[in-house]
């Protein structure tokens, strides 16, 4: 199974950018990279996804390394509402394979 | 914005009883999924469903589990004889297409087996 590695937790100050890293060295050519987040007691929420090129949407940006073995989720200006567990997931063989995620703590 | 809805939000059942968890996926979506999350653990894939049949399933999805789309809107997960270790949050999800598509999750059904 394609796997991802993320730091267990990260802290950031409110209104500052946040860079959440993810390693996926076993990624295969057709695996999409997805990011979801989960707030306490809620279902996972889609953030962004990409294949090879960097992606931007209203929530975040996704920077994908040229060799695709790592990626970084960028929250441009973190707010307290962005405090959640962020999951970097490979869409592999038509299944989302979840890791433990990164708990993002936002300090006011 | 369209959303995936799940019922019940919380169910307590006795070990050995059958449980049915219900989901209404987003109306124009074609792919449906069940995931589960045991308390404090990671989200785990159970099964995906397309064109009225299972397309993929994990090792967790054994003979005790079944899925059904009984009508045009509902998507159900049945656990025939619940075990203590089935206690978890069960998430239903749906997507319009498959590879590389956004998957939308419901808020979950919390199952407690006692």
PDB file of N, CA, C and O in Angstrom, chain A residues 30 32 34 36 38 42-44 46 49 87 91 94-96 98-99, chain B residues 35 37 42-43 45 56-57 91 98-103 105-107:
ATOM      1  N   UNK A  30       0.248   6.972 -11.080  1.00  0.00           N
ATOM      2  CA  UNK A  30      -1.159   7.355 -11.221  1.00  0.00           C
ATOM      3  C   UNK A  30      -1.813   7.749  -9.904  1.00  0.00           C
ATOM      4  O   UNK A  30      -3.008   8.011  -9.859  1.00  0.00           O
ATOM      5  N   UNK A  32      -3.023  10.013  -7.106  1.00  0.00           N
ATOM      6  CA  UNK A  32      -3.285  11.402  -6.784  1.00  0.00           C
ATOM      7  C   UNK A  32      -2.932  11.657  -5.316  1.00  0.00           C
ATOM      8  O   UNK A  32      -3.021  10.770  -4.481  1.00  0.00           O
ATOM      9  N   UNK A  34      -4.069  13.671  -2.123  1.00  0.00           N
ATOM     10  CA  UNK A  34      -5.209  14.382  -1.556  1.00  0.00           C
ATOM     11  C   UNK A  34      -4.842  14.909  -0.177  1.00  0.00           C
ATOM     12  O   UNK A  34      -4.085  14.272   0.570  1.00  0.00           O
ATOM     13  N   UNK A  36      -7.053  16.129   3.217  1.00  0.00           N
ATOM     14  CA  UNK A  36      -8.309  16.311   3.921  1.00  0.00           C
ATOM     15  C   UNK A  36      -7.987  16.800   5.325  1.00  0.00           C
ATOM     16  O   UNK A  36      -6.875  16.609   5.819  1.00  0.00           O
ATOM     17  N   UNK A  38      -9.776  17.163   9.405  1.00  0.00           N
ATOM     18  CA  UNK A  38     -10.858  16.702  10.275  1.00  0.00           C
ATOM     19  C   UNK A  38     -10.851  17.522  11.557  1.00  0.00           C
ATOM     20  O   UNK A  38      -9.879  17.482  12.322  1.00  0.00           O
ATOM     21  N   UNK A  42     -16.070  15.710  13.795  1.00  0.00           N
ATOM     22  CA  UNK A  42     -16.674  15.963  12.485  1.00  0.00           C
ATOM     23  C   UNK A  42     -16.114  15.004  11.454  1.00  0.00           C
ATOM     24  O   UNK A  42     -15.084  14.364  11.661  1.00  0.00           O
ATOM     25  N   UNK A  43     -16.800  14.921  10.334  1.00  0.00           N
ATOM     26  CA  UNK A  43     -16.318  14.100   9.238  1.00  0.00           C
ATOM     27  C   UNK A  43     -15.172  14.782   8.524  1.00  0.00           C
ATOM     28  O   UNK A  43     -14.998  15.998   8.602  1.00  0.00           O
ATOM     29  N   UNK A  44     -14.359  14.009   7.809  1.00  0.00           N
ATOM     30  CA  UNK A  44     -13.258  14.608   7.048  1.00  0.00           C
ATOM     31  C   UNK A  44     -13.787  15.598   6.015  1.00  0.00           C
ATOM     32  O   UNK A  44     -14.844  15.387   5.417  1.00  0.00           O
ATOM     33  N   UNK A  46     -12.701  17.812   2.585  1.00  0.00           N
ATOM     34  CA  UNK A  46     -11.754  17.942   1.482  1.00  0.00           C
ATOM     35  C   UNK A  46     -11.061  19.300   1.538  1.00  0.00           C
ATOM     36  O   UNK A  46     -11.684  20.324   1.789  1.00  0.00           O
ATOM     37  N   UNK A  49      -6.433  18.602  -3.867  1.00  0.00           N
ATOM     38  CA  UNK A  49      -5.737  17.442  -4.381  1.00  0.00           C
ATOM     39  C   UNK A  49      -5.027  17.789  -5.678  1.00  0.00           C
ATOM     40  O   UNK A  49      -5.360  18.796  -6.335  1.00  0.00           O
ATOM     41  N   UNK A  87      -4.728  15.452   6.935  1.00  0.00           N
ATOM     42  CA  UNK A  87      -4.298  14.169   6.400  1.00  0.00           C
ATOM     43  C   UNK A  87      -3.816  14.318   4.966  1.00  0.00           C
ATOM     44  O   UNK A  87      -4.516  14.873   4.121  1.00  0.00           O
ATOM     45  N   UNK A  91      -4.374   8.564  -3.264  1.00  0.00           N
ATOM     46  CA  UNK A  91      -5.510   7.906  -3.911  1.00  0.00           C
ATOM     47  C   UNK A  91      -4.916   6.789  -4.758  1.00  0.00           C
ATOM     48  O   UNK A  91      -4.506   7.000  -5.894  1.00  0.00           O
ATOM     49  N   UNK A  94      -7.832   3.061  -6.216  1.00  0.00           N
ATOM     50  CA  UNK A  94      -9.222   3.412  -5.949  1.00  0.00           C
ATOM     51  C   UNK A  94      -9.590   3.375  -4.480  1.00  0.00           C
ATOM     52  O   UNK A  94     -10.742   3.230  -4.120  1.00  0.00           O
ATOM     53  N   UNK A  95      -8.594   3.469  -3.597  1.00  0.00           N
ATOM     54  CA  UNK A  95      -8.849   3.578  -2.172  1.00  0.00           C
ATOM     55  C   UNK A  95      -8.058   4.751  -1.624  1.00  0.00           C
ATOM     56  O   UNK A  95      -6.944   5.003  -2.065  1.00  0.00           O
ATOM     57  N   UNK A  96      -8.627   5.441  -0.678  1.00  0.00           N
ATOM     58  CA  UNK A  96      -7.870   6.447   0.053  1.00  0.00           C
ATOM     59  C   UNK A  96      -7.201   5.758   1.224  1.00  0.00           C
ATOM     60  O   UNK A  96      -7.886   5.204   2.080  1.00  0.00           O
ATOM     61  N   UNK A  98      -5.256   6.247   4.459  1.00  0.00           N
ATOM     62  CA  UNK A  98      -5.043   7.328   5.424  1.00  0.00           C
ATOM     63  C   UNK A  98      -3.872   7.016   6.337  1.00  0.00           C
ATOM     64  O   UNK A  98      -3.677   5.880   6.746  1.00  0.00           O
ATOM     65  N   UNK A  99      -3.119   8.049   6.684  1.00  0.00           N
ATOM     66  CA  UNK A  99      -2.116   7.948   7.727  1.00  0.00           C
ATOM     67  C   UNK A  99      -2.668   8.544   9.017  1.00  0.00           C
ATOM     68  O   UNK A  99      -3.875   8.736   9.160  1.00  0.00           O
TER      69      UNK A  99
ATOM     70  N   UNK B  35     -16.228   4.390   5.250  1.00  0.00           N
ATOM     71  CA  UNK B  35     -14.978   4.393   5.992  1.00  0.00           C
ATOM     72  C   UNK B  35     -15.334   4.287   7.472  1.00  0.00           C
ATOM     73  O   UNK B  35     -16.449   4.606   7.868  1.00  0.00           O
ATOM     74  N   UNK B  37     -13.620   4.915  11.631  1.00  0.00           N
ATOM     75  CA  UNK B  37     -12.541   5.447  12.456  1.00  0.00           C
ATOM     76  C   UNK B  37     -12.784   5.016  13.893  1.00  0.00           C
ATOM     77  O   UNK B  37     -13.703   5.529  14.550  1.00  0.00           O
ATOM     78  N   UNK B  42      -6.696   6.000  13.060  1.00  0.00           N
ATOM     79  CA  UNK B  42      -6.811   6.620  11.742  1.00  0.00           C
ATOM     80  C   UNK B  42      -8.074   6.147  11.022  1.00  0.00           C
ATOM     81  O   UNK B  42      -8.692   5.152  11.384  1.00  0.00           O
ATOM     82  N   UNK B  43      -8.426   6.883  10.017  1.00  0.00           N
ATOM     83  CA  UNK B  43      -9.570   6.535   9.180  1.00  0.00           C
ATOM     84  C   UNK B  43      -9.201   5.333   8.310  1.00  0.00           C
ATOM     85  O   UNK B  43      -8.111   5.275   7.740  1.00  0.00           O
ATOM     86  N   UNK B  45     -10.488   2.598   5.223  1.00  0.00           N
ATOM     87  CA  UNK B  45     -11.393   2.308   4.116  1.00  0.00           C
ATOM     88  C   UNK B  45     -12.101   0.975   4.352  1.00  0.00           C
ATOM     89  O   UNK B  45     -11.476  -0.014   4.764  1.00  0.00           O
ATOM     90  N   UNK B  56     -14.538  -2.051  -4.713  1.00  0.00           N
ATOM     91  CA  UNK B  56     -13.364  -2.439  -3.926  1.00  0.00           C
ATOM     92  C   UNK B  56     -13.791  -2.642  -2.474  1.00  0.00           C
ATOM     93  O   UNK B  56     -14.750  -2.024  -2.019  1.00  0.00           O
ATOM     94  N   UNK B  57     -13.074  -3.467  -1.774  1.00  0.00           N
ATOM     95  CA  UNK B  57     -13.308  -3.613  -0.347  1.00  0.00           C
ATOM     96  C   UNK B  57     -12.000  -3.949   0.334  1.00  0.00           C
ATOM     97  O   UNK B  57     -11.079  -4.496  -0.269  1.00  0.00           O
ATOM     98  N   UNK B  91     -18.126   6.586   8.544  1.00  0.00           N
ATOM     99  CA  UNK B  91     -18.337   7.707   7.630  1.00  0.00           C
ATOM    100  C   UNK B  91     -18.784   7.181   6.272  1.00  0.00           C
ATOM    101  O   UNK B  91     -18.142   6.306   5.694  1.00  0.00           O
ATOM    102  N   UNK B  98     -14.209   8.827 -10.077  1.00  0.00           N
ATOM    103  CA  UNK B  98     -13.421   8.076  -9.130  1.00  0.00           C
ATOM    104  C   UNK B  98     -12.011   8.615  -8.989  1.00  0.00           C
ATOM    105  O   UNK B  98     -11.719   9.374  -8.116  1.00  0.00           O
ATOM    106  N   UNK B  99     -11.129   8.204  -9.833  1.00  0.00           N
ATOM    107  CA  UNK B  99      -9.733   8.543  -9.602  1.00  0.00           C
ATOM    108  C   UNK B  99      -9.523  10.045  -9.710  1.00  0.00           C
ATOM    109  O   UNK B  99      -9.924  10.680 -10.676  1.00  0.00           O
ATOM    110  N   UNK B 100      -8.929  10.600  -8.685  1.00  0.00           N
ATOM    111  CA  UNK B 100      -8.607  12.008  -8.713  1.00  0.00           C
ATOM    112  C   UNK B 100      -9.762  12.933  -8.449  1.00  0.00           C
ATOM    113  O   UNK B 100      -9.652  14.139  -8.633  1.00  0.00           O
ATOM    114  N   UNK B 101     -10.883  12.394  -8.000  1.00  0.00           N
ATOM    115  CA  UNK B 101     -12.048  13.243  -7.749  1.00  0.00           C
ATOM    116  C   UNK B 101     -12.209  13.571  -6.277  1.00  0.00           C
ATOM    117  O   UNK B 101     -11.745  12.819  -5.416  1.00  0.00           O
ATOM    118  N   UNK B 102     -12.877  14.665  -6.003  1.00  0.00           N
ATOM    119  CA  UNK B 102     -13.148  15.043  -4.626  1.00  0.00           C
ATOM    120  C   UNK B 102     -14.154  14.087  -4.018  1.00  0.00           C
ATOM    121  O   UNK B 102     -15.181  13.785  -4.631  1.00  0.00           O
ATOM    122  N   UNK B 103     -13.857  13.596  -2.845  1.00  0.00           N
ATOM    123  CA  UNK B 103     -14.774  12.727  -2.116  1.00  0.00           C
ATOM    124  C   UNK B 103     -15.366  13.524  -0.961  1.00  0.00           C
ATOM    125  O   UNK B 103     -14.631  14.134  -0.179  1.00  0.00           O
ATOM    126  N   UNK B 105     -17.529  13.689   2.470  1.00  0.00           N
ATOM    127  CA  UNK B 105     -17.852  12.838   3.607  1.00  0.00           C
ATOM    128  C   UNK B 105     -19.047  13.385   4.386  1.00  0.00           C
ATOM    129  O   UNK B 105     -19.253  14.589   4.480  1.00  0.00           O
ATOM    130  N   UNK B 106     -19.799  12.454   4.965  1.00  0.00           N
ATOM    131  CA  UNK B 106     -20.833  12.833   5.907  1.00  0.00           C
ATOM    132  C   UNK B 106     -20.234  13.090   7.282  1.00  0.00           C
ATOM    133  O   UNK B 106     -19.026  12.939   7.486  1.00  0.00           O
ATOM    134  N   UNK B 107     -21.090  13.446   8.207  1.00  0.00           N
ATOM    135  CA  UNK B 107     -20.638  13.771   9.559  1.00  0.00           C
ATOM    136  C   UNK B 107     -20.389  12.534  10.414  1.00  0.00           C
ATOM    137  O   UNK B 107     -19.832  12.641  11.497  1.00  0.00           O
TER     138      UNK B 107
END
